[in-house]
Amino acid sequence: MRYIALILMLIAPNIGAAMSKPEWANWIYSDLPPIQVELLDNATGGCWTNIGEVKTYAEDKLRLAGASVLDSTGNNYSPVANGKAALFALSVKAERHEYGFCWGLIHIELVKFLKDDQINGIFSYADTVFTNMRVKNFNNDVLDVVGEIVETWGK
């Protein structure tokens, strides 16, 4: 565990990111199906605490970029599962190290599930992973990453 922390400290003093350029660079948000925003919190030790704020921010940024964003309805039906919507998935995997800092990663992907008589699969519009380390938490970093990603993708 200490070796992993040491490697992260050497590689990523702040956010060590390779900004991904979407593989299918010819799309814009208004060309996509409606987008559902989902967050996965795998952070412990208080490393990510502004989850609701991040979801609202991501939805707002996507709308400003021209995307049609689905409102969270709170029911169990998801149009993403049957291929009628795209999924903007953000996950944070982080933990507090024994020396007190938070370390981990922020993963964002924009995908669409394909269901057809002949084909079942996942189409990935874009995908990015950031490694991160902070003394306090990832809250501001996640907001910064979401804002930068939404502006970078779909141009």
Short mmCIF file of C-alpha atoms in Angstrom, two decimals:
data_model
loop_
_atom_site.label_atom_id
_atom_site.label_comp_id
_atom_site.label_asym_id
_atom_site.label_seq_id
_atom_site.Cartn_x
_atom_site.Cartn_y
_atom_site.Cartn_z
CA MET A 1 0.00 0.00 0.00
CA ARG A 2 2.86 2.38 0.80
CA TYR A 3 4.45 1.68 -2.57
CA ILE A 4 1.25 2.56 -4.38
CA ALA A 5 1.00 5.81 -2.41
CA LEU A 6 4.64 6.60 -3.22
CA ILE A 7 4.06 5.95 -6.91
CA LEU A 8 1.01 8.21 -6.88
CA MET A 9 2.97 10.95 -5.09
CA LEU A 10 5.68 10.81 -7.76
CA ILE A 11 3.38 10.56 -10.75
CA ALA A 12 0.52 12.79 -9.69
CA PRO A 13 1.33 15.58 -7.26
CA ASN A 14 -2.01 17.21 -7.98
CA ILE A 15 -4.19 15.80 -10.71
CA GLY A 16 -2.20 13.59 -13.00
CA ALA A 17 -4.43 13.50 -15.99
CA ALA A 18 -4.19 12.49 -19.56
CA MET A 19 -7.08 14.46 -21.00
CA SER A 20 -8.72 12.04 -23.32
CA LYS A 21 -9.79 13.12 -26.74
CA PRO A 22 -12.95 11.27 -27.66
CA GLU A 23 -12.33 8.43 -30.06
CA TRP A 24 -15.37 9.48 -32.06
CA ALA A 25 -14.41 13.13 -32.22
CA ASN A 26 -17.10 14.16 -34.71
CA TRP A 27 -20.05 14.22 -32.31
CA ILE A 28 -21.63 17.11 -30.47
CA TYR A 29 -23.96 16.88 -27.49
CA SER A 30 -27.06 17.91 -29.44
CA ASP A 31 -26.52 14.89 -31.74
CA LEU A 32 -26.65 12.42 -28.85
CA PRO A 33 -29.70 10.76 -27.35
CA PRO A 34 -30.85 12.15 -23.99
CA ILE A 35 -28.19 11.75 -21.31
CA GLN A 36 -28.72 10.33 -17.84
CA VAL A 37 -26.16 11.37 -15.21
CA GLU A 38 -25.22 8.74 -12.62
CA LEU A 39 -22.62 8.88 -9.85
CA LEU A 40 -20.90 6.03 -8.06
CA ASP A 41 -19.36 6.86 -4.68
CA ASN A 42 -16.57 4.46 -3.78
CA ALA A 43 -14.78 7.02 -1.64
CA THR A 44 -14.19 6.46 2.06
CA GLY A 45 -12.75 8.54 4.87
CA GLY A 46 -14.51 11.76 3.82
CA CYS A 47 -12.54 11.91 0.56
CA TRP A 48 -15.63 12.94 -1.48
CA THR A 49 -18.58 14.63 0.20
CA ASN A 50 -20.29 16.93 -2.36
CA ILE A 51 -22.01 14.21 -4.41
CA GLY A 52 -25.36 15.98 -4.85
CA GLU A 53 -23.65 19.21 -5.90
CA VAL A 54 -21.56 17.34 -8.49
CA LYS A 55 -24.62 15.66 -10.04
CA THR A 56 -26.46 18.97 -10.39
CA TYR A 57 -23.33 20.65 -11.76
CA ALA A 58 -22.77 17.87 -14.34
CA GLU A 59 -26.41 18.06 -15.49
CA ASP A 60 -26.22 21.85 -15.79
CA LYS A 61 -22.90 21.78 -17.70
CA LEU A 62 -24.27 19.16 -20.12
CA ARG A 63 -27.40 21.24 -20.75
CA LEU A 64 -25.29 24.35 -21.40
CA ALA A 65 -23.21 22.31 -23.88
CA GLY A 66 -26.36 21.44 -25.83
CA ALA A 67 -27.23 18.03 -24.41
CA SER A 68 -30.70 16.86 -23.58
CA VAL A 69 -30.44 15.69 -19.96
CA LEU A 70 -32.91 13.36 -18.30
CA ASP A 71 -34.21 14.42 -14.92
CA SER A 72 -33.78 11.92 -12.12
CA THR A 73 -37.21 10.41 -11.58
CA GLY A 74 -36.43 8.19 -8.62
CA ASN A 75 -38.09 5.16 -10.15
CA ASN A 76 -36.39 1.93 -11.18
CA TYR A 77 -36.87 2.42 -14.92
CA SER A 78 -33.77 3.54 -16.81
CA PRO A 79 -33.94 4.45 -20.50
CA VAL A 80 -30.19 3.83 -20.61
CA ALA A 81 -30.68 0.08 -20.19
CA ASN A 82 -32.83 -0.27 -23.29
CA GLY A 83 -30.61 1.94 -25.46
CA LYS A 84 -32.89 5.00 -25.53
CA ALA A 85 -30.47 7.23 -23.62
CA ALA A 86 -26.74 7.71 -23.11
CA LEU A 87 -25.08 7.45 -19.70
CA PHE A 88 -22.71 10.04 -18.24
CA ALA A 89 -21.17 7.95 -15.47
CA LEU A 90 -18.86 9.47 -12.90
CA SER A 91 -17.22 7.32 -10.25
CA VAL A 92 -14.79 8.23 -7.52
CA LYS A 93 -12.67 5.54 -5.89
CA ALA A 94 -10.65 7.02 -3.07
CA GLU A 95 -9.52 6.38 0.47
CA ARG A 96 -7.71 8.21 3.21
CA HIS A 97 -4.11 7.06 3.53
CA GLU A 98 -2.59 6.37 6.94
CA TYR A 99 -0.62 9.63 6.58
CA GLY A 100 -3.87 11.59 6.32
CA PHE A 101 -4.20 12.43 2.64
CA CYS A 102 -6.86 11.18 0.24
CA TRP A 103 -5.72 9.33 -2.84
CA GLY A 104 -7.51 7.56 -5.63
CA LEU A 105 -9.10 8.18 -9.00
CA ILE A 106 -11.93 9.95 -10.77
CA HIS A 107 -13.41 8.07 -13.72
CA ILE A 108 -15.86 9.62 -16.19
CA GLU A 109 -17.36 7.93 -19.21
CA LEU A 110 -20.09 8.69 -21.71
CA VAL A 111 -21.60 5.51 -23.15
CA LYS A 112 -24.70 4.17 -24.84
CA PHE A 113 -25.96 0.60 -24.59
CA LEU A 114 -26.86 -0.95 -27.93
CA LYS A 115 -29.67 -3.47 -28.15
CA ASP A 116 -30.57 -4.88 -31.52
CA ASP A 117 -31.73 -8.20 -32.89
CA GLN A 118 -28.17 -8.84 -34.00
CA ILE A 119 -25.99 -6.71 -31.69
CA ASN A 120 -25.77 -6.13 -27.96
CA GLY A 121 -22.96 -4.00 -26.67
CA ILE A 122 -21.72 -0.70 -25.32
CA PHE A 123 -20.74 2.23 -27.51
CA SER A 124 -18.26 4.55 -25.80
CA TYR A 125 -18.36 8.18 -26.87
CA ALA A 126 -15.57 9.18 -24.47
CA ASP A 127 -13.77 7.94 -21.35
CA THR A 128 -11.26 9.56 -19.00
CA VAL A 129 -9.55 8.58 -15.75
CA PHE A 130 -7.73 10.98 -13.44
CA THR A 131 -5.49 9.98 -10.57
CA ASN A 132 -5.60 12.34 -7.64
CA MET A 133 -4.17 13.04 -4.21
CA ARG A 134 -5.30 15.74 -1.78
CA VAL A 135 -4.78 16.51 1.88
CA LYS A 136 -8.45 17.33 2.54
CA ASN A 137 -10.81 15.78 -0.08
CA PHE A 138 -11.59 15.55 -3.81
CA ASN A 139 -14.63 17.86 -3.78
CA ASN A 140 -13.22 20.77 -5.80
CA ASP A 141 -11.24 18.45 -8.05
CA VAL A 142 -14.32 16.49 -9.08
CA LEU A 143 -16.15 19.72 -9.95
CA ASP A 144 -13.15 20.97 -11.94
CA VAL A 145 -12.81 17.68 -13.82
CA VAL A 146 -16.52 17.56 -14.71
CA GLY A 147 -16.44 21.14 -16.00
CA GLU A 148 -13.32 20.56 -18.07
CA ILE A 149 -14.50 17.21 -19.46
CA VAL A 150 -17.91 18.47 -20.57
CA GLU A 151 -16.25 21.39 -22.37
CA THR A 152 -13.56 19.18 -23.96
CA TRP A 153 -15.83 16.38 -25.17
CA GLY A 154 -18.34 16.88 -27.93
CA LYS A 155 -16.58 19.58 -29.92
#
